[in-house]
Short mmCIF file of C-alpha atoms in Angstrom, two decimals:
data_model
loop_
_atom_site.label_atom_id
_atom_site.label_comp_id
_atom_site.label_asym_id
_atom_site.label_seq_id
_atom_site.Cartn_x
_atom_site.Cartn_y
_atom_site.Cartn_z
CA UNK A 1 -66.32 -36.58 16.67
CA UNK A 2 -65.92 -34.23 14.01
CA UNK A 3 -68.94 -31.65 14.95
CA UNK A 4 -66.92 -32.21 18.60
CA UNK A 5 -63.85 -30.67 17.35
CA UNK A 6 -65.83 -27.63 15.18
CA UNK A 7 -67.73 -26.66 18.62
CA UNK A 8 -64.54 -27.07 20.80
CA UNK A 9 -62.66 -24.46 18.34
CA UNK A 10 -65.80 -22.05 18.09
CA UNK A 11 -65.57 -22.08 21.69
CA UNK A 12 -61.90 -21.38 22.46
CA UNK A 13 -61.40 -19.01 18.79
CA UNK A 14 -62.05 -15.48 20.93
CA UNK A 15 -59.61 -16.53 23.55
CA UNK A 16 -57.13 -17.52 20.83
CA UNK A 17 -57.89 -14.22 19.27
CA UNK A 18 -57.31 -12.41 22.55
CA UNK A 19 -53.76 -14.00 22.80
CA UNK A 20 -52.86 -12.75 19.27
CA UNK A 21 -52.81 -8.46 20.29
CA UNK A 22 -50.01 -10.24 23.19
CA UNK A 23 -48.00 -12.17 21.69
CA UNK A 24 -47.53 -9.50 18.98
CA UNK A 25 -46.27 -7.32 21.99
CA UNK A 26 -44.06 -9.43 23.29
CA UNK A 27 -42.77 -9.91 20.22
CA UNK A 28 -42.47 -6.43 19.63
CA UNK A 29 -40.73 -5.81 22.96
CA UNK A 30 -38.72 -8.47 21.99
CA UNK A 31 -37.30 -6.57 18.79
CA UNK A 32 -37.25 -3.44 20.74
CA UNK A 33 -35.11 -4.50 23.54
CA UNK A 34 -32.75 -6.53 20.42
CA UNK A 35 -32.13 -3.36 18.95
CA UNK A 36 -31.45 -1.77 22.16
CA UNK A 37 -28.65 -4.28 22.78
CA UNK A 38 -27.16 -3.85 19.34
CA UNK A 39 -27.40 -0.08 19.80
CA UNK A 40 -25.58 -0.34 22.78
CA UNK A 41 -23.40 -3.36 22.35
CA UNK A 42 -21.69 -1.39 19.03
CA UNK A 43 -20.30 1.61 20.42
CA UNK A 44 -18.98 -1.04 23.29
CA UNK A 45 -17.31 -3.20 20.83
CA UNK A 46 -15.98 -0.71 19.25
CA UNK A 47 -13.96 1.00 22.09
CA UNK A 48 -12.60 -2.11 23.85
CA UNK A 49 -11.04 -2.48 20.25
CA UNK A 50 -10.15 0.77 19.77
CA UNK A 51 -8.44 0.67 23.54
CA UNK A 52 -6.95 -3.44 22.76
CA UNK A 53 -5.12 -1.83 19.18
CA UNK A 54 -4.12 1.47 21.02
CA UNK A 55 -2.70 -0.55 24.46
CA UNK A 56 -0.73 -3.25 21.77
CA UNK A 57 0.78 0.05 19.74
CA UNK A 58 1.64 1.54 23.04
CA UNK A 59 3.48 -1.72 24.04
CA UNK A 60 5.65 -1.94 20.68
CA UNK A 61 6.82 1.30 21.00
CA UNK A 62 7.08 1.25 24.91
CA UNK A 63 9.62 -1.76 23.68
CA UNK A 64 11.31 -0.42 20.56
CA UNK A 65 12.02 2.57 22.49
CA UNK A 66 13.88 0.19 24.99
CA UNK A 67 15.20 -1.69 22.01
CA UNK A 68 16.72 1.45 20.74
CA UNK A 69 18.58 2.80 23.99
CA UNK A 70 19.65 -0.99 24.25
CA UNK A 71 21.54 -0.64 21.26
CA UNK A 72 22.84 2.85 22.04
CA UNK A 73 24.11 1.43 25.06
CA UNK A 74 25.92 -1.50 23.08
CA UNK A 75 27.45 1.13 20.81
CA UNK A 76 28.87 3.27 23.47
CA UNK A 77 30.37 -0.25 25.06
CA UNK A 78 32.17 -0.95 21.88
CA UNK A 79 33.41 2.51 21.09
CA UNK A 80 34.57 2.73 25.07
CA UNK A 81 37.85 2.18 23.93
CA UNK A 82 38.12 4.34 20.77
CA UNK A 83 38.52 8.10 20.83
CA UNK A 84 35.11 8.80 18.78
CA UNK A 85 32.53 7.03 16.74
CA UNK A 86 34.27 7.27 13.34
CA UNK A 87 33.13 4.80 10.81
CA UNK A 88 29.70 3.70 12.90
CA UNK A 89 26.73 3.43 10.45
CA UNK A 90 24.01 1.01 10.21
CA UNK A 91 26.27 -1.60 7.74
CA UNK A 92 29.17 -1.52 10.54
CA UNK A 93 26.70 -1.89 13.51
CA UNK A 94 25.38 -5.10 11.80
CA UNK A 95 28.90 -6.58 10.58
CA UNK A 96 30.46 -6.57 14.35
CA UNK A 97 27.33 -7.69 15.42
CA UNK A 98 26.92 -4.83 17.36
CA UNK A 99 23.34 -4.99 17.79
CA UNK A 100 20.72 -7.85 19.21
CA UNK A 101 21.07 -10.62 16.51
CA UNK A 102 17.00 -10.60 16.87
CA UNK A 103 16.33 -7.18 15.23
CA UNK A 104 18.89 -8.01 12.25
CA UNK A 105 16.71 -8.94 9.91
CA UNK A 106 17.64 -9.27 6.13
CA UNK A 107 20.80 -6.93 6.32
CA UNK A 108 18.56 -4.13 8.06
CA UNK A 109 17.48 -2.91 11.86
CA UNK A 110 14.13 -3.93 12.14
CA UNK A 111 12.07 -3.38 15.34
CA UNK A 112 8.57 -4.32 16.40
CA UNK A 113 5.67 -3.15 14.14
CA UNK A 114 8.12 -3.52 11.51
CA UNK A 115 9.94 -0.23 12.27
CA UNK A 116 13.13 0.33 10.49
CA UNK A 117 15.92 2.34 12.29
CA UNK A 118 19.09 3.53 10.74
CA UNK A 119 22.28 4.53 12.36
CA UNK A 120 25.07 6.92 11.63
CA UNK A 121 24.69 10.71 11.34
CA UNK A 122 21.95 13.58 10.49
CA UNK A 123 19.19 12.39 8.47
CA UNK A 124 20.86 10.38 5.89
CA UNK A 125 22.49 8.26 8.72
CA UNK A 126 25.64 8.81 6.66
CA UNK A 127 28.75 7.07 8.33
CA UNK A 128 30.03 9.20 11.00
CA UNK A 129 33.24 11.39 10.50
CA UNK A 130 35.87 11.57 11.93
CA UNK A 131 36.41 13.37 16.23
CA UNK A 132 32.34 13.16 16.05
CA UNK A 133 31.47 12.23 19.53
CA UNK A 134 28.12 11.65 19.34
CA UNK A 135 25.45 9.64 16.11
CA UNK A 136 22.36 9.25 15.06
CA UNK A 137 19.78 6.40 15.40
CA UNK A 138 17.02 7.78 12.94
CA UNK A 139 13.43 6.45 12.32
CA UNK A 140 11.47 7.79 9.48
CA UNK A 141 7.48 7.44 8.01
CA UNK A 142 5.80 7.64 11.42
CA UNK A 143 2.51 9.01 11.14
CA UNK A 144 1.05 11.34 13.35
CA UNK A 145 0.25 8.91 16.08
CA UNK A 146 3.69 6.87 16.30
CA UNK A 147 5.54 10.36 16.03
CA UNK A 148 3.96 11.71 19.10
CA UNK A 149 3.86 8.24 21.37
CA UNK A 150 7.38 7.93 20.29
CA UNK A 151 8.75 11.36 21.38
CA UNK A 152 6.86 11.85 23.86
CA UNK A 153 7.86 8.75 25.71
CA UNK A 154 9.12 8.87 29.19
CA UNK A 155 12.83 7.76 29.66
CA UNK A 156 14.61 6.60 32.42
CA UNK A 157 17.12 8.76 33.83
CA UNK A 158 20.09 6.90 32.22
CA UNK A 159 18.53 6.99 29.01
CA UNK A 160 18.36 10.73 29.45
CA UNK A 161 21.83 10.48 30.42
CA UNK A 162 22.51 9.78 27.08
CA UNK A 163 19.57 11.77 25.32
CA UNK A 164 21.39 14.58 23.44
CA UNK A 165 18.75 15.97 21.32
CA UNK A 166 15.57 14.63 19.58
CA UNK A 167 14.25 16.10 16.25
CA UNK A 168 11.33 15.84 14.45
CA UNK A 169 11.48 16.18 10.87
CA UNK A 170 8.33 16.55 8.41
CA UNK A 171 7.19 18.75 5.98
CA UNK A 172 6.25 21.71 7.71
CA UNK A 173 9.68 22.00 9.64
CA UNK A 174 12.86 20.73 11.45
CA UNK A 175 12.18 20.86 15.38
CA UNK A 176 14.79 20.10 17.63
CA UNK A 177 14.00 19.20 21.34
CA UNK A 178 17.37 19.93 23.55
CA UNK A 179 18.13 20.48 27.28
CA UNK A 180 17.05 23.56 28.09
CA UNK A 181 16.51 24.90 24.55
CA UNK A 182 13.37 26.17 22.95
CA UNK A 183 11.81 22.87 22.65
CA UNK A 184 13.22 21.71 25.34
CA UNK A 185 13.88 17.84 27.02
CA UNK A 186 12.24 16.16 28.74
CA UNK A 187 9.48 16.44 25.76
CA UNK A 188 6.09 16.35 27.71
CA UNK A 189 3.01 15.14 27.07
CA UNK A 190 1.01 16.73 24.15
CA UNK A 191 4.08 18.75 23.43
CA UNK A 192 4.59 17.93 19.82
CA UNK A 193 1.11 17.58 19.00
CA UNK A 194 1.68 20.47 16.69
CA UNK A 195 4.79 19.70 15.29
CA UNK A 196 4.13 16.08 14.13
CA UNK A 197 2.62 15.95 10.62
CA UNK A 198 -0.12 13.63 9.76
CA UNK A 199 2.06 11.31 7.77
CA UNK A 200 6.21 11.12 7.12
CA UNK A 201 7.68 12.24 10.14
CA UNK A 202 11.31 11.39 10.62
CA UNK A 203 12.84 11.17 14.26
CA UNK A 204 16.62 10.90 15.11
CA UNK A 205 17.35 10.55 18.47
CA UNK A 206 20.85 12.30 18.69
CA UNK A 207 23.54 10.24 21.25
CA UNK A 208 26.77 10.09 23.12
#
């Protein structure tokens, strides 16, 4: 039985050998067409996340910028019957519970993404003086990506209504974008690409 076994394997040993050049191909396809995936797969990965962190950013700020006219609006509805906006700052707005109990968050404005906003007048937000007709709701420490998505964002036409200035603050300047003035409102798209810094940009969207 045993000399059975030695001839059998004498006799299939060159086809076995003739099997080994293969199946190292195939195997080396194999790896070949793995790497191709990975190569390709990567790059892949890494856009749809680039595009799934970009589209949630762009949704926070499509909402803060709705929370923030939201308030304006509440603001203007409990000032309709006072002759200006003397004594409005950020501590009065949360006493009278002037804005959405939701974004009052340990004695602060907080939006979405953990934005703070502050309310009164020029950069400061100090408390607004007296006959001003118009405050401040300021944001500040937006990079360079948050300060363009922010004031570049399209408003609806009451929110323009209201829109009397936006500025952008930073270290290389004060720009202020008005109707009709050199920087002028509606801000369009790209338009403050050169104007936002790369880090610490303030905003203050100026109301009435």
């Amino acid at each position: 039985m045993k000399k059975a076994l030695i001839n059998l394997q004498k006799k299939i040993q060159p086809y076995l050998c003739g099997l080994t050049p293969i199946l190292k191909h195939s195997k080396q396809i194999f790896i070949d067409k793995k790497e191709i995936i990975i190569k390709v797969s990567v790059p892949l990965v890494i856009i749809v996340l680039g595009y799934a962190a970009c589209s949630h950013s762009q949704r926070i700020i499509t909402k803060n910028i709705q929370s923030i006219f939201s308030i304006s609006d509440a603001i203007r509805a409990y000032y309709a019957d006072k002759p200006n906006y003397w004594g409005l700052d950020t501590d009065y707005v949360i006493k009278q519970n002037i804005a959405p109990a939701q974004i009052i968050k340990q004695n602060a404005l907080i939006l979405d993404g953990n934005i703070q906003i502050f309310i009164g007048s020029g950069f400061d937000a100090d408390t607004v003086l007296p006959m001003a007709e118009s405050y401040d709701i300021v944001v500040h420490h937006l990079n360079k990506a948050q300060c363009m998505s922010y004031a570049e964002k399209d408003l609806s036409d009451e929110q323009r209504i209201s829109l009397l200035s936006l500025s952008i603050i930073n270290g290389s300047g004060v720009y202020i974008f008005e109707w009709g003035g050199r920087y002028s409102l509606p801000i369009q798209k790209y338009a403050t690409k050169k104007l936002c810094a790369d880090k610490d940009n303030t905003l203050i969207w100026s109301l009435k």
